[in-house]
XYZ file of C-alpha atoms in Angstrom:
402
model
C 85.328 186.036 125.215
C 87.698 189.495 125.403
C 90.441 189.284 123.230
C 93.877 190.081 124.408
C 96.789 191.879 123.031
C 100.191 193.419 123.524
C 100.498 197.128 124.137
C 103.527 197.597 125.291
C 106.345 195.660 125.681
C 110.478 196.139 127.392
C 113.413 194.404 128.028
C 116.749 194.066 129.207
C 118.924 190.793 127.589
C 122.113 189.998 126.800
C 121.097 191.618 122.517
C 119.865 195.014 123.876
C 118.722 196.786 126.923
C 115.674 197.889 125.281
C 113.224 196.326 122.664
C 114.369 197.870 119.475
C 118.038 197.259 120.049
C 116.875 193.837 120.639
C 115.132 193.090 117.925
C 117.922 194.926 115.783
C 120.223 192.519 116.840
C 117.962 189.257 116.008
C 117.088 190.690 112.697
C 121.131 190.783 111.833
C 121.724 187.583 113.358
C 123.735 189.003 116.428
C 125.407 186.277 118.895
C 125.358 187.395 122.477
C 127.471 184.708 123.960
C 131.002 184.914 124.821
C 133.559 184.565 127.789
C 131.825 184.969 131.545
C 133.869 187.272 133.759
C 132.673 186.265 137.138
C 134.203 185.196 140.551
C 135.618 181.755 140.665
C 135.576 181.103 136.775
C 138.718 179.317 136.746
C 137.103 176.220 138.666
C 133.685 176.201 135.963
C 134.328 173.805 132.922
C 132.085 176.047 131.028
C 133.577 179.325 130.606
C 130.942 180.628 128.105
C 127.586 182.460 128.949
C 125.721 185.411 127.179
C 125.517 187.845 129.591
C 123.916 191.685 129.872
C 126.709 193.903 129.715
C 127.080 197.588 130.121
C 124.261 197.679 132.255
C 124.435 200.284 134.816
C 121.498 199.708 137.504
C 122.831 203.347 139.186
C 121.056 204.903 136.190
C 117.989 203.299 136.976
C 117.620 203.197 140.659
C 118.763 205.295 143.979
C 121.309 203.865 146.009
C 119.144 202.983 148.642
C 116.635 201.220 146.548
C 119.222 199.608 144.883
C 120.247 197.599 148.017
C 116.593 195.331 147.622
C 117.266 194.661 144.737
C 118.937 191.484 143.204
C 119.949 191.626 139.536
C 117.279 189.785 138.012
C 114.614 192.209 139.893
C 116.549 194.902 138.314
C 116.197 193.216 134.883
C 112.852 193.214 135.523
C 111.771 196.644 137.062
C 114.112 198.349 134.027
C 111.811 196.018 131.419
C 108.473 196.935 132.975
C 109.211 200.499 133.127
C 109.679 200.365 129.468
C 106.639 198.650 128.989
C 104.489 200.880 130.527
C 105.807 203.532 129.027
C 105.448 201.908 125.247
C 101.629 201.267 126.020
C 101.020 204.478 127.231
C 98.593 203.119 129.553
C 97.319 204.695 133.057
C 95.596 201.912 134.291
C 92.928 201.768 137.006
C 95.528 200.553 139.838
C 93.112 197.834 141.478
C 92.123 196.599 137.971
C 95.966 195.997 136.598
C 97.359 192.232 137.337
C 101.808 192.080 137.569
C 102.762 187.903 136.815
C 106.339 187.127 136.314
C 108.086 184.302 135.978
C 111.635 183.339 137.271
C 113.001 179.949 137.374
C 115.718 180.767 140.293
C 114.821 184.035 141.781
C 118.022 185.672 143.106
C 120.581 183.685 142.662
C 123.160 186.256 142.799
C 121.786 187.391 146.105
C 122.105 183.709 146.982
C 125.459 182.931 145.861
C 126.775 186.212 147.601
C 125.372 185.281 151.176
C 126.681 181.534 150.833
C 130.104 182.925 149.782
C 129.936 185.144 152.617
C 129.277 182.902 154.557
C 130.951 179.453 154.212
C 133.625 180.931 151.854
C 134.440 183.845 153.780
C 133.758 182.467 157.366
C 130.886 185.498 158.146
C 128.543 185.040 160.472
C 126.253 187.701 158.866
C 124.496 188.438 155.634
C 123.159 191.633 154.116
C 119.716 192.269 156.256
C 117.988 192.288 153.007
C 119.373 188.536 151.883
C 115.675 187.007 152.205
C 113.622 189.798 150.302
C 116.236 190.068 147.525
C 116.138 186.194 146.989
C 111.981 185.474 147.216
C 111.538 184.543 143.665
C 107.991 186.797 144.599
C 110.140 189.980 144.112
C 110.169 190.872 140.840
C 106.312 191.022 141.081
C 106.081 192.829 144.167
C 109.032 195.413 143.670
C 107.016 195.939 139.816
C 103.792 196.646 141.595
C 105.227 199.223 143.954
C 106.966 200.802 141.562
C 103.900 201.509 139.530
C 101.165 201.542 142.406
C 99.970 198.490 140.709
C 97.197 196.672 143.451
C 95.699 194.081 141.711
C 96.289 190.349 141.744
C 100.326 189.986 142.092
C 102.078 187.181 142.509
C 105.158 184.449 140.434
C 104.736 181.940 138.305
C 108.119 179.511 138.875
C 107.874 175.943 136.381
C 111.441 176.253 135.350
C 112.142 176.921 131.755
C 108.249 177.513 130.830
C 107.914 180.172 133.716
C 107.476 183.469 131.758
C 105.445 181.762 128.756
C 103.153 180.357 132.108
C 102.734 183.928 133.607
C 101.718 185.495 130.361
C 99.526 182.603 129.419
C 97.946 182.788 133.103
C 97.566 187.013 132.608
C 95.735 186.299 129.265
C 92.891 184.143 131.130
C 92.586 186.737 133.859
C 92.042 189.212 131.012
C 89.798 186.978 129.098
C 87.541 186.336 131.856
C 87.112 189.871 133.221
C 89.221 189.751 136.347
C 91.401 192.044 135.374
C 91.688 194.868 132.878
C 94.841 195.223 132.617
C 98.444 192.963 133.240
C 102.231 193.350 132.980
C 103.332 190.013 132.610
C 106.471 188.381 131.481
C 110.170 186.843 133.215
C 113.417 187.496 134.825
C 116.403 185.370 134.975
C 119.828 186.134 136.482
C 121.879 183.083 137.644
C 124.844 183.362 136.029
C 127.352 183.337 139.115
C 129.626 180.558 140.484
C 127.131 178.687 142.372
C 124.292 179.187 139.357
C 126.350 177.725 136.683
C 127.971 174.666 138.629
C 125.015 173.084 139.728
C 123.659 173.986 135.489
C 127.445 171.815 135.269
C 126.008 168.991 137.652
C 123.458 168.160 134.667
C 126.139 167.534 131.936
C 123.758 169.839 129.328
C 126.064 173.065 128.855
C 127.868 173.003 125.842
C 131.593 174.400 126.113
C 131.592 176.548 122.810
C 128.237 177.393 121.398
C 124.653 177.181 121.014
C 123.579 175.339 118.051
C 119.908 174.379 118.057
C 118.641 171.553 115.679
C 122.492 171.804 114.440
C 124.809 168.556 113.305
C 127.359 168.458 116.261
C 125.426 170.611 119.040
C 126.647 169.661 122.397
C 124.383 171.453 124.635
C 122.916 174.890 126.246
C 124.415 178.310 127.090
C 123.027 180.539 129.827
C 122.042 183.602 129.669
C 120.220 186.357 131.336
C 118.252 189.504 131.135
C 114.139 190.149 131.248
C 111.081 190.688 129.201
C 107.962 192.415 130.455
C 104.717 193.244 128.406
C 101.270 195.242 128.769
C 98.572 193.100 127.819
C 94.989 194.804 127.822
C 91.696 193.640 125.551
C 91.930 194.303 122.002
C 88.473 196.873 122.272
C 90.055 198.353 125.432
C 93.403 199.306 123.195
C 91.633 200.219 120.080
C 89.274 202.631 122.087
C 91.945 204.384 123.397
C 94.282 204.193 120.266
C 97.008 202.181 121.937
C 99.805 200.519 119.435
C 99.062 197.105 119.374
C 101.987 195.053 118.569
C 100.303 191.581 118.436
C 97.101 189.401 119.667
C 97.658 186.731 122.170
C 95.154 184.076 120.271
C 95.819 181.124 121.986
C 97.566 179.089 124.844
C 97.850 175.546 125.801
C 99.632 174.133 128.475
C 100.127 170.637 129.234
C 102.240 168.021 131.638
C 104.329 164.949 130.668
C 104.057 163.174 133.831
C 106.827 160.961 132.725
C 110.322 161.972 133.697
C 111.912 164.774 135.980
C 114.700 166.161 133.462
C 113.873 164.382 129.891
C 111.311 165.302 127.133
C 108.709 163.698 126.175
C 107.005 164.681 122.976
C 103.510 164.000 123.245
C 103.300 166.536 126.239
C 104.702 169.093 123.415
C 102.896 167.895 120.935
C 99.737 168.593 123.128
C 100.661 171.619 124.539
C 101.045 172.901 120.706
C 96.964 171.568 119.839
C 96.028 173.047 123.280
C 97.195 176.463 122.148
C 95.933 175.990 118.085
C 92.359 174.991 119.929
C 92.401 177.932 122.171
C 92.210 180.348 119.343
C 90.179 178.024 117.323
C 92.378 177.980 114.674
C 94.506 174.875 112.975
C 97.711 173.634 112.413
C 97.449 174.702 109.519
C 96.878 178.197 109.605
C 100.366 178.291 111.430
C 103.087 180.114 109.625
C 105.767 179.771 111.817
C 107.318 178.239 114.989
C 109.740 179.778 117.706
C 111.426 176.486 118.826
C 112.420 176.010 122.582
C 115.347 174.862 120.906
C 117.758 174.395 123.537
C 120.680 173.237 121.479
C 120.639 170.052 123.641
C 120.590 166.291 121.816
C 117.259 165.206 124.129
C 115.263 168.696 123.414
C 115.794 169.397 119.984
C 114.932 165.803 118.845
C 112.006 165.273 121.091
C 110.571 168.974 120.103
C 110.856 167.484 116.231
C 108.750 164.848 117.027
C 106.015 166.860 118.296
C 106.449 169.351 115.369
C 106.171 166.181 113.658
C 103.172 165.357 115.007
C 101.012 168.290 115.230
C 102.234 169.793 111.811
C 102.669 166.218 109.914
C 103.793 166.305 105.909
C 103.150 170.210 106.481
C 106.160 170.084 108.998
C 108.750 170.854 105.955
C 106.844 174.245 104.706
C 106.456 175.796 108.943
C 109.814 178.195 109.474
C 111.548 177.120 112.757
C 113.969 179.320 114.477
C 115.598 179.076 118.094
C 117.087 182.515 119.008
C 118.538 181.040 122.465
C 121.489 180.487 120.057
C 121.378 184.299 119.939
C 120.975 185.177 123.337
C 121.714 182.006 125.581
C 118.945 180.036 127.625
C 117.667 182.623 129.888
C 115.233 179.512 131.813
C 112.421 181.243 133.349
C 112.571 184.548 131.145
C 113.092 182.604 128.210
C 109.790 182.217 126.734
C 109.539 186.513 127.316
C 112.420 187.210 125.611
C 111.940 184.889 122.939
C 108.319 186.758 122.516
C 110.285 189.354 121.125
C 111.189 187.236 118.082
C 107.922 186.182 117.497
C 106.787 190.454 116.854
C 109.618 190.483 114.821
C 108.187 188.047 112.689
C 104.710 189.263 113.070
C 105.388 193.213 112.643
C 108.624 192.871 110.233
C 107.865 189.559 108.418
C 111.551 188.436 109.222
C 112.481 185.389 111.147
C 115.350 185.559 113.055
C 118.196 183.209 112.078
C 119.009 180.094 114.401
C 123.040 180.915 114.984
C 125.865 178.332 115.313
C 124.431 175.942 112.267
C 126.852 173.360 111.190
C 124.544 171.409 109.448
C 121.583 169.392 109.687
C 120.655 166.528 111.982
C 118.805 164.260 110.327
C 116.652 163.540 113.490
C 115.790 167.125 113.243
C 114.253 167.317 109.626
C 112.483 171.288 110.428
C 112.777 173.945 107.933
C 115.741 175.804 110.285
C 116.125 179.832 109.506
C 119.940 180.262 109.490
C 122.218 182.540 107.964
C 120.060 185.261 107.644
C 116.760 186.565 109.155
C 114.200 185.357 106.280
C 111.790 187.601 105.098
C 107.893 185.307 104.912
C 104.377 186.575 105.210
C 103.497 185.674 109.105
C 100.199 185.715 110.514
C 100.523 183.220 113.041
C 103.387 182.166 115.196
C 103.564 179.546 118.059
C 106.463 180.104 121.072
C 107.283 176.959 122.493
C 107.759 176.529 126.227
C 108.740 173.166 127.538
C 110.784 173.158 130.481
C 112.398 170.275 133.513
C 109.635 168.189 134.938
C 107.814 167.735 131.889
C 106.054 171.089 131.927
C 104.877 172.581 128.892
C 103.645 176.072 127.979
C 103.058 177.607 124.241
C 101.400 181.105 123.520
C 99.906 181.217 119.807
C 99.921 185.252 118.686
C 98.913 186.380 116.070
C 99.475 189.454 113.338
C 97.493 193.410 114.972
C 94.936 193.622 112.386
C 92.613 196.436 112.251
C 89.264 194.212 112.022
């Protein structure tokens, strides 16, 4: 079986609108989340988000191409760009695979037409309304932009979306259908209509994100994009490509037991899926990137399943959940949290889980806080698990030379 790694890798997130700013601000423990300044705050009960500011998408696009695309396709263009252009790759156009996952699509496109009109009273939208809000965009706009004509389409399973599309680009690799894949998630739904119905579901917490934390009271949005090249190991090493990490394993499983609340054994599998695929055990595993949604239901249902996959070994496995850096960003979570995990791998420093008050004593994991924490990591597991009981975890491991 071809073994897959990462080549090349960009982003655009509420910490930085490039990789190394990014993982910059995760290795100092930087908070992204603050006040939202958006249309119609006043009547949203949760005032806080972690939005990507300073972004300028006239630097990046021509006005005209500008008006197809919706933020989060933005995001996600800027990210892929970068991605390329880390891996260095010119890849055979008909042998290169673009899979993204979004949980919403464009929301903001979305929210502006509905404004328009039922707030408004219009009785036309912008011509482009439907092609800005496909959730198939980001894909498609990504494989013009780069001539890219091989398989192309969206992965969309809610909060597991991007950790699904790179999973899914990994097996294409593996299996010789591809060469070649940008792969990763965009998420922009941070606008009036976005965050109320997020409201509806009584999970967004009012002042912070504080995973695994004594006194969390929920999630905080955010937004932004991750993309990554992802070519075999002996394609990269032939041409002497930097290879930031090896995509070892993924598992992906289903709780088929409730619409909106966890259930641990489909975790717990989804972990041994992923620790099977790259024939290795739990424990060889050195440390975890937690969902970690900062949410009573998540955080003590995903200690369960660390419970049960990692056992009496669960108190020496590093656990960190850098959405309390950079908000939930739903379907480019998993992406952006990817980041974290080559920080660990590359650096040997775990970022720190922000907003700690304390510990939970349903939540017994070995939480980084404070400070990132420097630890010899070979191994790391990303956790996925997202509404409807869907469940997706990539285990990567450290570039070695061998």
């Amino acid at each position: 079986m071809r073994r897959v790694v990462i080549t090349g890798a960009g982003t655009v997130n509420p910490l930085g609108h490039d990789v190394a700013t990014t993982l910059a601000a995760m290795q100092a423990g930087h908070c992204a989340i603050g006040p939202l300044d958006i249309p119609d705050i006043d009547r949203l009960a949760v005032k806080i988000g972690a939005s990507v500011t300073g972004f300028d998408p006239n630097h990046h696009f021509e006005k005209g191409k500008l008006e197809l695309l919706d933020r989060q396709v933005q995001f996600a263009l800027v990210s892929a760009r970068q991605a390329m252009a880390g891996a260095g790759l010119s890849p055979d156009p008909a042998r290169t695979a673009v899979i993204m996952g979004t949980a919403g699509g464009g929301l903001i496109t979305s929210d502006e037409a509905y404004r328009a009109v039922y707030a408004e009273g219009k009785n036309r939208v912008h011509p482009f309304t439907v092609p800005r809000l496909m959730p198939s965009a980001a894909a498609s706009h990504i494989s013009m932009d780069m001539g890219l004509t091989g398989p192309t389409f969206t992965v969309s399973s809610a909060c597991a979306s991007s950790n699904h599309a790179i999973g899914l680009a990994v097996q294409m690799l593996r299996s010789g259908m591809v060469d070649a894949a940008l792969a990763g998630g965009s998420e922009a739904m941070l606008s009036f209509g976005g965050l109320k119905a997020w409201e509806g579901l009584r999970v967004m917490a009012p002042d912070a994100c504080r995973p695994f934390s004594t006194g969390r009271s929920g999630m905080v949005q955010g937004e932004g994009a991750a993309v990554f090249v992802l070519e075999t190991r002996e394609a990269a090493l032939a041409r002497g490509a930097p290879v930031l990490a090896e995509i070892a394993g993924f598992g992906m499983t289903s709780d088929a037991a409730d619409i909106v609340m966890p259930d641990p054994d489909g975790a717990a599998r989804a972990m041994r899926a992923a620790l099977a695929d790259a024939g290795l055990s739990p424990e060889a595993v050195d440390h975890v990137n937690a969902h970690g949604t900062g949410t009573t239901a998540n955080d003590r249902s995903e200690t369960e399943a660390l419970r049960r996959v990692f056992r009496a070994r669960l108190a020496q496995v590093p656990v960190t959940a850098t959405k309390s850096l950079h908000g939930h960003l739903i379907g480019a979570a998993g992406a952006v949290e990817l980041l974290g995990c080559l920080l660990a791998l590359q650096k040997g420093l775990i970022p720190p889980t922000a907003g700690y008050l304390g510990p939970d004593p349903a939540c017994d994991v070995d939480l980084v806080t404070g400070s990132a924490r420097a630890a010899s990591i070979d191994l790391v597991l990303s956790n996925a698990f997202a509404f409807g009981g869907l469940n997706a975890v990539l285990a990567l491991t450290r570039a070695k030379p061998d």
